[in-house]
Structures are given as structure tokens and as C-alpha cells.
Amino acid sequence: MPLARNQPVPNNVLQVAKTRHDIIAWIKVDEDFTLKDVFLMHYGCLVMAPCFWPHCLVLSCCLCNAARGIKNGMNNTYWLLTERELVVVKLDYAYTFFPSLCTSGDQVKNIPLENITDVSIDGQGANCLVKDFPILYVDTPSSVNINRKGKLAHESYIVACSELDFFKNAVLDQRDKVKGNFGVGNGVLLNVPAQQKTVKETLQELNDILDQGLITQQEYDVKRREVLAKM
């Protein structure tokens, strides 16, 4: 099973992720999501249109190569839910037939849970040519816009994972826990009545926590804006 409620995270993923908080759950793409499924998901419209069949024959090698690169990327993508962040890890993979020349390099994206506005599941999948593979979307305030194709953009998404409902609920529950505490992990809380601490004192405490490396610069900026908004 790709869901790690009972399985440890692979060591090579941990080495790349370098998480600072305990991992609650993790997921990755199902093994039965094949290269054929990837090809049809991305290039199925060409297969359905007879006018493009000659182009498909001529470009078949390039299209298959591109689909293989996408599949390699999906196979090497891991979502780690920690106590404070959603960490998207994409291990180094080859996206062409020449792995020694064209590799992606390790990539890590940290999404603070308090910045997540919504987590949703598209249960049907990409198009009618592919059997139903659910897609999990994560949105933040910065992702709420329309991309150049005229579609709603998302902060991140993952395709074809088992038990997405469990992972979605785990992310939302942990996000609510984080938002319920004015402060950050490691036992440091700043939820102090206003009459006991001034804005200046609270900001100074935030600065001290940042200097100690207990929060990221992005988390600091979010909390600072919250404090200033209450003035």
C-alpha cells in the first residue's frame, strides 16, 4: 500500500525532505497507474481525433518519451503530512531516454498547514479515456487564480493514490489544530491574552522564535501579519 499509516517513509525520501516535525502520514501514486494511463490522460485527445492519427504515428516516439518522463516524475513524488507542514518531495528522476543527460534533480516544496485554504478530491480523474483515478488538490491563497489555460490553478496536486479520503481528512484536521494555536510547535505557544502582552512584546517573541529556527520565515510572516491586523 502506498499509504504510510503503518509503513515507514523511505530513507532516501527523508534525506531529501529534511522534515523538522514528526510525520503523521504519507502517500504516493499507486503502482497500477500505468504508462498507458499517463499517455491517455495527457494525449488522449489526439487518439480520439482521426485527423491527428498521422501526427501520432510520426510523433509516437516523442509522445511516449514525454509520457514516460511524466510517469517517472509521478513515481518519485511523495506527499508527507507533518505536524506543521505538507511537504511535497519529488526525487531526482529521468524525464527522457537519456537519464545521464536530462534529470530533474531533487525538489522539495513546503506548504505550511495554516496557509492551506482547501483540500479537495476529484474522484473521476482527467478524462473519459482513463479509468477513474482520483486527484487530490491543495489550495492556498496564492493559488486562487486562473492560469494561462483559463483553468483554476492549484498549489499542488497528486494523482492516483489509495485512501485519499483519509489523507485529505488528516490534512484538514491537522490544519485546524495548527490554526487553533496562535504559535508554533516544539511546545512554543503565543496564545496569551492581549492584556498580558503588548503587540511589541508579541512581535519580539516571534522574532526570538524565528532566530532560534523554530519557525520558517514564511510562518513568521503569517503570524506577524496576524498580530499587526489586531492593532
Coordinates of C-alpha atoms in Angstrom, one line a residue:
M1 CA 0.0 0.0 0.0
P2 CA 1.3 3.5 -0.8
L3 CA -0.3 5.0 2.4
A4 CA 2.1 5.0 5.3
R5 CA -0.1 4.8 8.3
N6 CA 1.7 1.6 9.1
Q7 CA 4.8 1.9 6.9
P8 CA 7.9 4.0 7.5
V9 CA 8.9 6.7 5.0
P10 CA 11.7 5.5 2.7
N11 CA 15.1 6.7 3.9
N12 CA 16.0 8.4 0.7
V13 CA 12.8 10.5 0.9
L14 CA 13.6 11.5 4.4
Q15 CA 17.1 12.6 3.4
V16 CA 15.7 14.9 0.8
A17 CA 12.7 16.2 2.8
K18 CA 14.7 17.0 5.9
T19 CA 11.4 17.5 7.9
R20 CA 11.7 19.3 11.2
H21 CA 8.5 17.8 12.6
D22 CA 7.0 14.3 13.1
I23 CA 5.4 12.8 10.0
I24 CA 1.8 11.9 10.5
A25 CA 1.1 10.2 7.1
W26 CA 2.4 10.0 3.6
I27 CA 1.2 8.9 0.2
K28 CA 2.4 8.3 -3.3
V29 CA 1.0 7.2 -6.7
D30 CA -0.5 3.7 -7.0
E31 CA 1.6 1.2 -8.8
D32 CA -1.3 0.2 -11.0
F33 CA -1.3 3.7 -12.6
T34 CA 0.5 2.6 -15.8
L35 CA 2.3 4.3 -18.6
K36 CA -0.7 3.7 -20.8
D37 CA -2.9 5.6 -18.3
V38 CA -0.5 8.5 -18.3
F39 CA -0.3 8.6 -22.1
L40 CA -4.1 8.7 -22.4
M41 CA -4.5 11.2 -19.7
H42 CA -2.3 13.7 -21.5
Y43 CA -2.6 12.8 -25.1
G44 CA -5.9 11.0 -25.3
C45 CA -7.5 13.9 -27.3
L46 CA -5.1 13.1 -30.2
V47 CA -6.1 9.4 -30.2
M48 CA -9.8 10.3 -30.3
A49 CA -9.4 12.6 -33.3
P50 CA -8.7 10.7 -36.6
C51 CA -7.3 13.9 -38.2
F52 CA -4.4 13.7 -35.7
W53 CA -3.6 10.0 -36.3
P54 CA -0.9 10.7 -38.9
H55 CA 0.7 13.1 -36.4
C56 CA 0.5 10.5 -33.7
L57 CA 2.4 8.0 -35.9
V58 CA 5.1 10.5 -36.7
L59 CA 5.4 11.7 -33.2
S60 CA 4.8 8.5 -31.4
C61 CA 8.3 8.1 -30.1
C62 CA 8.3 11.7 -28.7
L63 CA 4.9 11.3 -27.1
C64 CA 5.8 8.0 -25.5
N65 CA 9.0 9.5 -24.2
A66 CA 7.2 12.5 -22.8
A67 CA 4.6 10.2 -21.1
R68 CA 7.4 8.1 -19.6
G69 CA 9.0 11.2 -18.2
I70 CA 5.7 12.3 -16.6
K71 CA 5.3 8.7 -15.2
N72 CA 8.8 8.8 -13.7
G73 CA 8.0 12.1 -12.0
M74 CA 4.8 10.7 -10.6
N75 CA 6.5 7.5 -9.3
N76 CA 9.1 9.7 -7.5
T77 CA 6.6 12.1 -5.9
Y78 CA 5.8 11.7 -2.2
W79 CA 3.4 13.8 0.0
L80 CA 4.4 13.9 3.6
L81 CA 2.0 15.3 6.2
T82 CA 3.9 16.6 9.3
E83 CA 2.7 18.3 12.4
R84 CA 3.3 21.8 10.8
E85 CA 3.6 21.4 7.1
L86 CA 2.6 19.5 4.0
V87 CA 5.9 18.5 2.3
V88 CA 5.9 17.6 -1.4
V89 CA 9.0 15.7 -2.3
K90 CA 10.0 14.8 -5.8
L91 CA 13.1 12.7 -6.0
D92 CA 15.6 13.0 -8.9
Y93 CA 14.2 11.3 -12.0
A94 CA 14.9 11.0 -15.7
Y95 CA 12.4 12.7 -18.0
T96 CA 13.9 11.4 -21.3
F97 CA 15.5 8.3 -22.6
F98 CA 18.9 9.8 -21.6
P99 CA 18.9 9.7 -17.8
S100 CA 22.5 10.8 -17.6
L101 CA 21.8 14.0 -19.5
C102 CA 18.3 15.0 -18.5
T103 CA 17.3 14.6 -14.9
S104 CA 15.1 16.7 -12.7
G105 CA 17.1 16.9 -9.5
D106 CA 15.6 16.6 -6.1
Q107 CA 12.8 19.0 -5.4
V108 CA 11.0 19.9 -2.1
K109 CA 8.0 22.1 -1.6
N110 CA 6.9 23.0 1.9
I111 CA 3.3 24.2 2.3
P112 CA 2.6 25.5 5.9
L113 CA -0.7 23.9 7.1
E114 CA -2.0 27.2 8.2
N115 CA -1.8 28.5 4.7
I116 CA -4.0 25.8 3.2
T117 CA -7.5 27.1 2.4
D118 CA -8.9 23.9 0.9
V119 CA -8.2 20.2 0.2
S120 CA -10.5 18.6 -2.4
I121 CA -10.7 15.4 -4.4
D122 CA -11.8 14.9 -8.0
G123 CA -13.0 11.4 -8.0
Q124 CA -13.5 10.9 -11.7
G125 CA -10.0 11.7 -13.0
A126 CA -8.7 13.5 -16.0
N127 CA -10.9 12.4 -18.9
C128 CA -13.1 9.6 -20.2
L129 CA -10.3 7.6 -21.8
V130 CA -8.7 6.8 -18.5
K131 CA -10.3 4.7 -15.8
D132 CA -11.3 6.6 -12.7
F133 CA -8.2 7.7 -10.8
P134 CA -8.9 10.3 -8.2
I135 CA -6.9 13.6 -8.0
L136 CA -6.2 15.4 -4.7
Y137 CA -5.9 19.2 -4.9
V138 CA -4.4 21.5 -2.3
D139 CA -5.2 25.2 -2.4
T140 CA -3.7 28.2 -0.7
P141 CA -4.4 32.0 -1.0
S142 CA -1.6 32.3 -3.6
S143 CA -3.1 29.6 -5.8
V144 CA -6.6 31.1 -6.1
N145 CA -6.2 32.4 -9.6
I146 CA -6.8 31.4 -13.2
N147 CA -3.8 30.0 -15.1
R148 CA -3.0 30.8 -18.7
K149 CA -5.2 27.9 -20.0
G150 CA -8.2 29.5 -18.3
K151 CA -8.5 26.9 -15.5
L152 CA -8.3 27.3 -11.8
A153 CA -4.8 26.9 -10.6
H154 CA -3.9 24.8 -7.5
E155 CA -0.9 25.0 -5.1
S156 CA -0.2 21.3 -5.7
Y157 CA -1.9 18.0 -6.7
I158 CA -1.3 14.3 -6.8
V159 CA -3.0 11.7 -8.9
A160 CA -4.0 8.1 -8.4
C161 CA -3.4 7.4 -4.7
S162 CA -5.1 5.0 -2.4
E163 CA -7.1 6.2 0.6
L164 CA -7.1 9.9 -0.5
D165 CA -10.2 10.5 1.8
F166 CA -8.1 9.5 4.8
F167 CA -5.2 11.7 3.8
K168 CA -7.5 14.7 2.9
N169 CA -9.2 14.4 6.3
A170 CA -5.8 14.1 8.1
V171 CA -4.5 17.3 6.4
L172 CA -7.7 19.3 7.2
D173 CA -7.7 18.0 10.8
Q174 CA -4.1 18.9 11.4
R175 CA -4.5 22.3 9.7
D176 CA -7.4 23.0 12.1
K177 CA -5.2 22.1 15.1
V178 CA -2.4 24.4 13.9
K179 CA -4.8 27.3 13.3
G180 CA -6.3 26.7 16.7
N181 CA -2.9 27.6 18.3
F182 CA -1.5 31.1 18.0
G183 CA 2.1 30.0 17.8
V184 CA 4.2 27.1 16.5
G185 CA 5.2 23.6 17.5
N186 CA 8.0 22.4 19.7
G187 CA 6.0 23.4 22.8
V188 CA 6.1 27.1 22.0
L189 CA 2.8 28.8 22.2
L190 CA 2.0 32.5 21.9
N191 CA -1.7 32.3 22.7
V192 CA -1.5 34.9 25.5
P193 CA -4.4 37.3 26.4
A194 CA -3.9 40.7 25.0
Q195 CA -3.9 42.4 28.4
Q196 CA -0.9 40.4 29.4
K197 CA 1.3 41.1 26.3
T198 CA 1.6 44.1 24.1
V199 CA 1.9 43.9 20.3
K200 CA 5.5 44.9 20.7
E201 CA 6.2 42.0 23.2
T202 CA 4.4 39.5 21.0
L203 CA 6.4 40.6 17.9
Q204 CA 9.6 40.4 19.9
E205 CA 8.7 36.8 20.9
L206 CA 8.1 35.9 17.3
N207 CA 11.5 37.3 16.4
D208 CA 13.1 35.2 19.1
I209 CA 11.4 32.1 17.9
L210 CA 12.5 32.8 14.3
D211 CA 16.1 33.4 15.4
Q212 CA 16.0 30.0 17.2
G213 CA 15.0 28.3 14.0
L214 CA 11.7 27.0 15.4
I215 CA 9.7 28.5 12.6
T216 CA 10.3 29.3 9.0
Q217 CA 10.4 32.8 7.5
Q218 CA 7.1 32.2 5.8
E219 CA 5.4 31.1 9.1
Y220 CA 6.9 34.2 10.8
D221 CA 5.5 36.5 8.1
V222 CA 2.0 35.0 8.5
K223 CA 2.0 35.3 12.3
R224 CA 3.4 38.9 12.1
R225 CA 0.6 39.9 9.8
E226 CA -2.0 38.4 12.2
V227 CA -0.6 40.3 15.1
L228 CA -0.5 43.6 13.3
A229 CA -4.0 43.1 12.0
K230 CA -5.3 43.0 15.6
M231 CA -3.9 46.5 16.3

